[in-house]
XYZ file of C-alpha atoms in Angstrom:
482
model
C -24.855 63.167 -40.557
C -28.055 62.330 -38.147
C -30.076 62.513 -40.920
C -27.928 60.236 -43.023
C -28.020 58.053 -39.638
C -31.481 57.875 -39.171
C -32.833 56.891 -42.663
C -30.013 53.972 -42.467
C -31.747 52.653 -39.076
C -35.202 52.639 -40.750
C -33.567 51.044 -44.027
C -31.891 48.434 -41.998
C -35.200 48.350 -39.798
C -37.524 47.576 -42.447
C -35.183 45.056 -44.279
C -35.047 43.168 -41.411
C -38.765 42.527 -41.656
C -39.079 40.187 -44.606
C -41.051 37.249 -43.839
C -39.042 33.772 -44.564
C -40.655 30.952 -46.018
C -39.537 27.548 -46.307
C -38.473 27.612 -49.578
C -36.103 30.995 -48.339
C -32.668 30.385 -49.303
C -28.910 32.250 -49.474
C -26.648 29.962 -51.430
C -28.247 26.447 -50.544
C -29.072 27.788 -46.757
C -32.109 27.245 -44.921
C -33.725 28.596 -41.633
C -33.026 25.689 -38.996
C -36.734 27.424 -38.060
C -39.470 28.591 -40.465
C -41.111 31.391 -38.612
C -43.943 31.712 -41.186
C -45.229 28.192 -40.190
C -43.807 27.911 -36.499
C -42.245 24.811 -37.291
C -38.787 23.109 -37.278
C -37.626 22.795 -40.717
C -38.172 19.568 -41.477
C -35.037 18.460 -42.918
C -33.507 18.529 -39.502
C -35.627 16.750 -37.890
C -34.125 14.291 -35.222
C -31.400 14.192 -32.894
C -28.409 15.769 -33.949
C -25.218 15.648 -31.721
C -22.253 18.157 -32.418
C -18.561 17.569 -33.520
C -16.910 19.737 -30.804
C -18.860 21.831 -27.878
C -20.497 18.713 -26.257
C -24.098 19.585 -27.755
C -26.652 17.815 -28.871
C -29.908 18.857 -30.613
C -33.801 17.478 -29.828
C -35.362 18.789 -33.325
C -38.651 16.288 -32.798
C -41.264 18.822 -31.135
C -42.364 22.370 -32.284
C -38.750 23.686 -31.036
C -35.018 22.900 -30.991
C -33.786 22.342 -27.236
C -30.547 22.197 -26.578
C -28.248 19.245 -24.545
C -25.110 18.985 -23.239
C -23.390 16.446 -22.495
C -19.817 14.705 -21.485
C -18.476 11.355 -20.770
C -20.600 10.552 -17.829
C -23.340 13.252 -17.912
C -26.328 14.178 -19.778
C -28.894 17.436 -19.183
C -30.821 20.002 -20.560
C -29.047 23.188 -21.347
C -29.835 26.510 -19.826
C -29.192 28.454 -22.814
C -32.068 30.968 -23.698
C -29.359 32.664 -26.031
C -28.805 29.449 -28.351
C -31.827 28.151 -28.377
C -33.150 31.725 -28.902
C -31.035 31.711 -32.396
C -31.627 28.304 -33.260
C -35.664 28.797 -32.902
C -35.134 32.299 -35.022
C -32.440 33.075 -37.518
C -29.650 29.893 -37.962
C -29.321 29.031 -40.949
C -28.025 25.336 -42.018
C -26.155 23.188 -44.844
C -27.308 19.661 -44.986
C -25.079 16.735 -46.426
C -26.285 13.225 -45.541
C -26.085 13.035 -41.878
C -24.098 15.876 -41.828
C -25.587 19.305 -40.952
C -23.622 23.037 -40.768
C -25.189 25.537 -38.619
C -24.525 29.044 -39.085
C -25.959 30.527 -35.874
C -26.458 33.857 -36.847
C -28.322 35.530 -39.940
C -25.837 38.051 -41.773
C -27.875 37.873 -45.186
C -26.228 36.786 -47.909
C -22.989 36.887 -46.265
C -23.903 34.662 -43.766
C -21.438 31.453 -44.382
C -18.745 33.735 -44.868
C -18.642 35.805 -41.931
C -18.659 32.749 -39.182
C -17.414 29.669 -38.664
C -19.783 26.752 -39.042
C -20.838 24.441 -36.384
C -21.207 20.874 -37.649
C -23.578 18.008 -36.222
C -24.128 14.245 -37.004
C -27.402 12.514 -36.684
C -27.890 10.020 -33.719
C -30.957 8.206 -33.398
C -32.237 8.839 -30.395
C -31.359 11.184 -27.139
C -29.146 9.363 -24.469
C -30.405 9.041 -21.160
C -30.491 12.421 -20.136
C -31.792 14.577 -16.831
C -34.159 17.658 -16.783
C -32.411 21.233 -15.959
C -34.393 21.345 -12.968
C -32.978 17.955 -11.315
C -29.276 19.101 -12.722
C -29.906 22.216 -10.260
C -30.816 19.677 -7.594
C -27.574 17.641 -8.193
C -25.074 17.417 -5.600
C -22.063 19.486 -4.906
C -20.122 16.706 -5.365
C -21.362 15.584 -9.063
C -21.896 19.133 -10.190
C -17.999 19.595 -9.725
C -17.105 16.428 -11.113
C -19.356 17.644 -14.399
C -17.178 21.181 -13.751
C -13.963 19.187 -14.236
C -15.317 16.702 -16.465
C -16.349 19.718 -19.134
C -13.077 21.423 -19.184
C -11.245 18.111 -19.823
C -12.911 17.381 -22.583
C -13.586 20.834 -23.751
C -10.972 23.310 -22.860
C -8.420 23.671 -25.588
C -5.324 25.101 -24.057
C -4.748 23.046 -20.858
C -1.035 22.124 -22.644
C -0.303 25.787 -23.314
C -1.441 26.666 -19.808
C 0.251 23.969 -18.262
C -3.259 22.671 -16.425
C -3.543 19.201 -15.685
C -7.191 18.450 -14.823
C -6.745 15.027 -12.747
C -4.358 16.983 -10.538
C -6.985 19.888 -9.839
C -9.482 17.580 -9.535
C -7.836 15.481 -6.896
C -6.374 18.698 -4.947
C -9.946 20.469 -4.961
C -12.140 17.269 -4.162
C -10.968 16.959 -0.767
C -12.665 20.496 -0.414
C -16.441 19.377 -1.247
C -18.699 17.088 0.669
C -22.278 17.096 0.320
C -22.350 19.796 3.010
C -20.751 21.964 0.608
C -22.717 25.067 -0.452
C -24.029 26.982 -3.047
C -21.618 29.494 -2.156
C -18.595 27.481 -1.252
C -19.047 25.885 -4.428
C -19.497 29.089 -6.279
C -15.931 29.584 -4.949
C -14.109 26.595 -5.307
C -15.335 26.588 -9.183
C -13.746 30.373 -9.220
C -10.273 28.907 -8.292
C -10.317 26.632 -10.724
C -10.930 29.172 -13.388
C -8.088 31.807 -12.100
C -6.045 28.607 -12.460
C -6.315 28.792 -16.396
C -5.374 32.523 -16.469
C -8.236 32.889 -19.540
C -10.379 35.836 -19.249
C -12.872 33.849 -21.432
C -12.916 31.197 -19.026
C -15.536 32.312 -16.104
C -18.003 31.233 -13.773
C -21.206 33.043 -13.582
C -23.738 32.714 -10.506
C -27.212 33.738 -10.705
C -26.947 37.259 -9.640
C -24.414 38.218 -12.094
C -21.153 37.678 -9.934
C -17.982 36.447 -11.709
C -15.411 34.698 -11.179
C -12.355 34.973 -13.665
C -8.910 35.467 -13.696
C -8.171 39.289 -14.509
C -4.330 39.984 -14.920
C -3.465 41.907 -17.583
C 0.290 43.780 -17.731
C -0.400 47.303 -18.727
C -3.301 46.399 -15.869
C -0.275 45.965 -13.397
C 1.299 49.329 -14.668
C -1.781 51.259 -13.940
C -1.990 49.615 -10.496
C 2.132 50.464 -9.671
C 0.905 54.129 -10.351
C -1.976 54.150 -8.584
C 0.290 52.592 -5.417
C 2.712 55.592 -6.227
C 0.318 58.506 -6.127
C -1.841 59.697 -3.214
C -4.127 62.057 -4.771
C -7.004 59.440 -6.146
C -8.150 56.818 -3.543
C -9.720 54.176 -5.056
C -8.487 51.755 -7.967
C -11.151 52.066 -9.890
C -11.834 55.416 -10.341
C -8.086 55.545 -11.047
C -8.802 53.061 -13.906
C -11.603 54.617 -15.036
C -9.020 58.248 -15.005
C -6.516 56.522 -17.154
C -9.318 55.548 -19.753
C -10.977 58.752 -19.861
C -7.448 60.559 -20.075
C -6.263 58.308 -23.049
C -9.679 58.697 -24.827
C -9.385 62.342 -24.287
C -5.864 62.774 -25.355
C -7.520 60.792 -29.245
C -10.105 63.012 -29.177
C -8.509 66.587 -28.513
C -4.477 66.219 -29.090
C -4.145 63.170 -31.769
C -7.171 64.314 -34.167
C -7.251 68.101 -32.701
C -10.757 68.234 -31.760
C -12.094 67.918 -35.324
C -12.457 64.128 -35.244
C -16.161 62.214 -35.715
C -17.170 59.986 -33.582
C -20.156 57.184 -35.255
C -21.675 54.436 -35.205
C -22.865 54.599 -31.523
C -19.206 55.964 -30.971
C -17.605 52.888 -31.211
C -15.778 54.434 -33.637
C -14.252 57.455 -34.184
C -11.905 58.839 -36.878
C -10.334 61.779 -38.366
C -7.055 63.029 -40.133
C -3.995 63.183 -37.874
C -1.879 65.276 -40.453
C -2.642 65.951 -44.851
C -0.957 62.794 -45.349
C -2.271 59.968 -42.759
C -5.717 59.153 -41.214
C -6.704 57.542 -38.132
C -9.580 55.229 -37.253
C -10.090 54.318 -33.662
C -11.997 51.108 -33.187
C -13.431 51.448 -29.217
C -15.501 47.965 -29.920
C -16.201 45.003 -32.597
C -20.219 45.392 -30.737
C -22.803 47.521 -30.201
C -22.469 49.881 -33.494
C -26.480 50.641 -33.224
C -29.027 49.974 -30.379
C -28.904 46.583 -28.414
C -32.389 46.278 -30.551
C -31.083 46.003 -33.727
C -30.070 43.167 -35.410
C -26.286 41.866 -35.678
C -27.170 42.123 -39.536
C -27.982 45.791 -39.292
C -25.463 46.432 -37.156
C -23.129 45.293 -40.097
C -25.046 47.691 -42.257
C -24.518 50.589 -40.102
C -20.683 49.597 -40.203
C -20.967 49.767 -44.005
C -22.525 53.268 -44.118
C -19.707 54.808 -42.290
C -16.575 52.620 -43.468
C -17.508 53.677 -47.224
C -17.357 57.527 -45.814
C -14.827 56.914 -44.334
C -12.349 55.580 -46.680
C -13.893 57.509 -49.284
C -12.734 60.711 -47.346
C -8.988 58.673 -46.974
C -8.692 57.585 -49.899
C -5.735 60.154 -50.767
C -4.127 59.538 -48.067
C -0.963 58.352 -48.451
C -1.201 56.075 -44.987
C -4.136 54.969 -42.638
C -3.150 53.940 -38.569
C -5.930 51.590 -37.483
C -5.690 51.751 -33.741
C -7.547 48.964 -31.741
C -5.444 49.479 -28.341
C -8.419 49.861 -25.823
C -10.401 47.303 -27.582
C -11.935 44.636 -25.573
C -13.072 42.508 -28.317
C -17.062 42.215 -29.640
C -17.939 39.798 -32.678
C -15.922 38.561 -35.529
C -17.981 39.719 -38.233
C -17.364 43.246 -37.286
C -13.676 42.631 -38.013
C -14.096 40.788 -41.246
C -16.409 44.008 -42.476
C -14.201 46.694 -41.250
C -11.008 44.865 -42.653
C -12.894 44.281 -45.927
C -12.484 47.460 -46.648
C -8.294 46.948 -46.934
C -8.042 44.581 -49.487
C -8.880 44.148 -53.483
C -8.934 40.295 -53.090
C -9.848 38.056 -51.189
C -7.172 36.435 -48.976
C -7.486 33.559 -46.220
C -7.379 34.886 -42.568
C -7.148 31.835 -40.512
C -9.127 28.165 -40.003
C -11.253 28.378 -36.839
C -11.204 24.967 -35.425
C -12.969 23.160 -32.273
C -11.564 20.908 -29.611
C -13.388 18.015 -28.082
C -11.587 14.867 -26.521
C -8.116 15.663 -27.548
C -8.842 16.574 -30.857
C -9.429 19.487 -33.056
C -12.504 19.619 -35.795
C -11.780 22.197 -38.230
C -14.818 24.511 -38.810
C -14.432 26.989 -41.475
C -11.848 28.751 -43.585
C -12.662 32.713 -42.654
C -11.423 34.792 -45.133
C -11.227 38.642 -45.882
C -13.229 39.463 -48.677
C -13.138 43.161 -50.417
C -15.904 45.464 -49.877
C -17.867 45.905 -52.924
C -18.088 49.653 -52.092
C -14.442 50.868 -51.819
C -10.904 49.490 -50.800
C -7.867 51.374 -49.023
C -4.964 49.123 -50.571
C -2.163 51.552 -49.575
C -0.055 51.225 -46.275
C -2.278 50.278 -43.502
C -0.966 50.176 -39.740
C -2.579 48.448 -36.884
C -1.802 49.652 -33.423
C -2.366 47.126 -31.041
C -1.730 46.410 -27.352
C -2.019 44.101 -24.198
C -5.556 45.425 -23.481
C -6.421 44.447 -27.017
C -8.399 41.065 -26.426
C -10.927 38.138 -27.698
C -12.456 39.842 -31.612
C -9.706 42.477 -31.459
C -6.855 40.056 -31.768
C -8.850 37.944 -34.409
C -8.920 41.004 -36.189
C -5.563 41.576 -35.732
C -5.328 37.859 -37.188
C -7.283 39.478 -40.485
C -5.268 42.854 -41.051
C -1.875 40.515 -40.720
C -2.888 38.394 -43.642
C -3.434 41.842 -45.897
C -0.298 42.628 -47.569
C -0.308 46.060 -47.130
C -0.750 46.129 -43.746
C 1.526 46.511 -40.471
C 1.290 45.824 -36.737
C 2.789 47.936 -34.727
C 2.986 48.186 -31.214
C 2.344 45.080 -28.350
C 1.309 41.435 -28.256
C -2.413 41.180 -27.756
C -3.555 39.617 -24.834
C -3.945 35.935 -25.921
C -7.565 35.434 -25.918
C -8.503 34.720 -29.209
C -11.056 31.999 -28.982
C -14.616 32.018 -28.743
C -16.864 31.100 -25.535
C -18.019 27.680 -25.151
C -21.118 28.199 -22.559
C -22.129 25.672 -20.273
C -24.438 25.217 -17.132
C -23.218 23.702 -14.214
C -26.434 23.472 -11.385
C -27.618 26.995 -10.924
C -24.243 28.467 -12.281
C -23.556 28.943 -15.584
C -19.637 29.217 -17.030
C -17.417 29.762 -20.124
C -14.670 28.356 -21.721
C -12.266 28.553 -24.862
C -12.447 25.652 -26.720
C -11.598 26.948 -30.039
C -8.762 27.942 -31.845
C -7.319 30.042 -34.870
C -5.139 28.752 -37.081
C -3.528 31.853 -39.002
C -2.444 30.695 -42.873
C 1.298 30.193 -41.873
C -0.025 27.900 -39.086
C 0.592 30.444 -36.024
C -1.329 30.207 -33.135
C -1.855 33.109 -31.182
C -3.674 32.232 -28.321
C -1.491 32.596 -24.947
C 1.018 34.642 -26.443
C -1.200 37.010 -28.433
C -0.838 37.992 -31.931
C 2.824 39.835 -32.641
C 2.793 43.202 -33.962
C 5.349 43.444 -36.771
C 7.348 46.546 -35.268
C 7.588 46.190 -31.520
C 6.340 49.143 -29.982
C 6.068 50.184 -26.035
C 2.895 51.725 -25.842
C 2.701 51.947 -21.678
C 4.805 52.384 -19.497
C 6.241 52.936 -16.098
C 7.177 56.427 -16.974
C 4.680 57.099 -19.541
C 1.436 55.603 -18.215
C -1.236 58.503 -19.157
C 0.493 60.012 -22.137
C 2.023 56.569 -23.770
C -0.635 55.623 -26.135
C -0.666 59.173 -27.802
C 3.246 59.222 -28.078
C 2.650 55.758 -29.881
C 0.634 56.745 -32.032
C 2.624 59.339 -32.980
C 6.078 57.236 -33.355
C 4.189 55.575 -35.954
C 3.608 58.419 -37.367
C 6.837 58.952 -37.636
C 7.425 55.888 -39.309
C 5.456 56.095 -41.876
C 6.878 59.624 -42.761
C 10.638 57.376 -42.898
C 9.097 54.512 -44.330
C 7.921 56.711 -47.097
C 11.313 59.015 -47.359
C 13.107 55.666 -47.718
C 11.023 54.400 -50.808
């Protein structure tokens, strides 16, 4: 198995070498950036202003920089990570004055494993300000530009009940221009608890953050931390109910003879001759930081085909994503490829800007080309499942062969928006999923289809691994029944 693992890294390490020209292209794509010639593709040239986000692109120099922008404001963007994929691996689909950007270079699967972010051509760049004199901006305008970003930005303020010319008129008579850095920092972090969004933070320059963090099986683990004297602090009581549930996969649900791979985000084994079990701890980080998101992919390839080759007599598979705290959505569109013979429509990502949603792309599941579990397939899921977990969960609901089972996710489904606000830098959710019955599932989560306590009061350490077994169990009546 090392061995296996280490010729795939130098595979997927030398593949990812090729040299692009500017005649490279995957199904009409082009590189926004042709590396060979350090130049900006020329058919983007211009100005180039998005349809949802608040972006707008400068392609005229040797470089793409990035803008944002709102009603009233204009700067440049502190976004090394954006402009750092723009200037290396998007790829783009031009129509008229149209162009789709797909940020991140999957190969020939690249349009079908992200949503596309659309632009229109302006012709020229509004009067905009320089990072440097944003970060010089007053307290006073830099939380008006706060406000004025989640307005037009933030997609949920109806489900969330937030109404953004109330907060701005409560928390204005807070700031003055004798406001600091600081006080600022913290006035900003209010507003953001107010959504009750993990994905919707503020960030300050030394990596402090600011975010609202409730999450119920989170309040179960506190109420037995309160009730117990023998651990003293919260965390390492959080850190004792991970480890414990981890522990209790590991040695009493797959008996000590499970495999952990792929960095050991995943691991996997037989729970009895009839049904398998694949833990997924992440939708990230399947190989070193260093490698590529495309190789990454590959390395989820190598060890989904073993692994559903060595299922595939199984009579039943439990996918269990209940300590998963999300990652990208391409991981979930490759790992659920492998549960389907055709290709079926997971949901329509769409944008919000202004009151109005932009759809971006049709995501669908398409079947791995290498092999495909099509028997009963059962997705544990729970409250701590969040952000690319419950988008997967979105996928494996649209198979027909698959269950949910267990809790609502947490209800964070969309994306990051990233913005920079003075020296601080925040997120928000401005997108949404549309499933194909027209569900949304952000708020509430996505809905297993058997309700199934996984934690609680009376069960906190040992819940997960009795849940996994009740499903167990029905599968074994599920089957009896047929």
């Amino acid at each position: 198995m090392r061995v296996g693992a280490l010729v795939l890294v130098i595979i997927v390490v030398i593949n990812g070498c090729t040299t692009r020209t500017k005649s490279a292209k995957r199904s009409n794509l082009e590189y926004t950036f042709l590396a060979d010639e350090a130049i900006i593709n020329p058919r983007i040239s211009g100005y180039w202003k998005s349809l949802g986000g608040g972006y707008i692109l400068d392609a005229t120099a040797d470089s793409i920089q990035l803008y944002s922008y709102t009603k009233n404001f204009c700067y440049k963007e502190k976004n090394d990570y954006l402009e750092g994929l723009l200037n290396a691996q998007s790829q783009f689909l031009s129509q008229g004055d149209t162009i789709s950007i797909f940020l991140t270079d999957f190969g020939d699967k690249t349009s079908e494993l992200q949503p596309r972010n659309d632009f229109v051509r302006i012709s020229s760049l509004p009067d905009c300000i320089s990072f440097s004199e944003l970060q010089q901006s007053s307290p006073t305008l830099l939380f008006n530009l706060f406000i004025e970003t989640l307005k037009e930005n933030y997609a949920f303020s109806k489900e969330r009940n937030l109404d953004w010319s109330a907060i701005s008129e409560e928390f204005r008579t807070r700031l003055s221009d004798e406001t600091t850095q600081e006080e600022l920092f913290q006035l900003m972090g209010e507003v953001v608890r107010l959504t009750k969004d993990h994905h919707t933070k503020i960030i300050a320059q030394d990596g402090r953050t600011l975010q609202f963090t409730g999450v119920p099986s989170a309040e179960i683990v506190m109420d037995d931390f309160n009730s117990q004297s023998e651990v003293e602090d919260l965390n390492d009581y959080f850190n004792l109910f991970f480890k414990t549930n981890y522990e209790n996969i590991s040695d009493s649900l797959l008996h000590g003879k499970g495999q952990k791979v792929a960095n050991k985000k995943i691991e996997w084994g037989s729970l009895d001759d009839k049904i398998g079990y694949i833990h997924i701890h992440s939708f990230a980080g399947f190989a070193p930081s260093s490698i590529s998101r495309k190789q990454q992919l590959d390395t989820i390839n190598y060890y989904m085909k073993e692994i559903i080759s060595d299922f595939i007599d199984k009579d039943a598979i439990i996918v269990d994503v209940s300590f998963n705290f999300g990652g990208y959505d391409a991981s979930g569109l490759t790992i659920a490829s492998y549960f389907t013979d055709k290709p079926m429509l997971a949901y329509t990502s769409q944008v919000y800007s202004r009151g109005v949603f932009q759809n971006e792309s049709e995501l669908y599941v398409n079947p791995s080309e290498k092999v495909n579990f099509t028997k009963p397939v059962y997705l544990l899921t729970t409250d701590i499942s969040r952000s690319a977990a419950e988008s997967f969960a979105m996928m494996m609901k649209a198979l027909p062969n698959v269950k949910l089972v267990g809790m609502n996710t947490l209800g964070i489904l969309s994306g990051m928006l990233g913005k920079s606000i003075g020296e601080f830098y925040f997120t928000s959710s401005n997108q949404r999923l549309l499933s194909p019955d027209n569900e949304i599932y952000e708020v509430s989560g996505v809905k297993p289809d058997i309700e199934l306590e996984v934690f609680t009061k009376e069960n906190v350490f040992e819940g997960h691994k009795d849940a996994v077994r009740e499903v167990m169990d029905i599968i074994e009546r599920i089957s009896k029944s047929q």
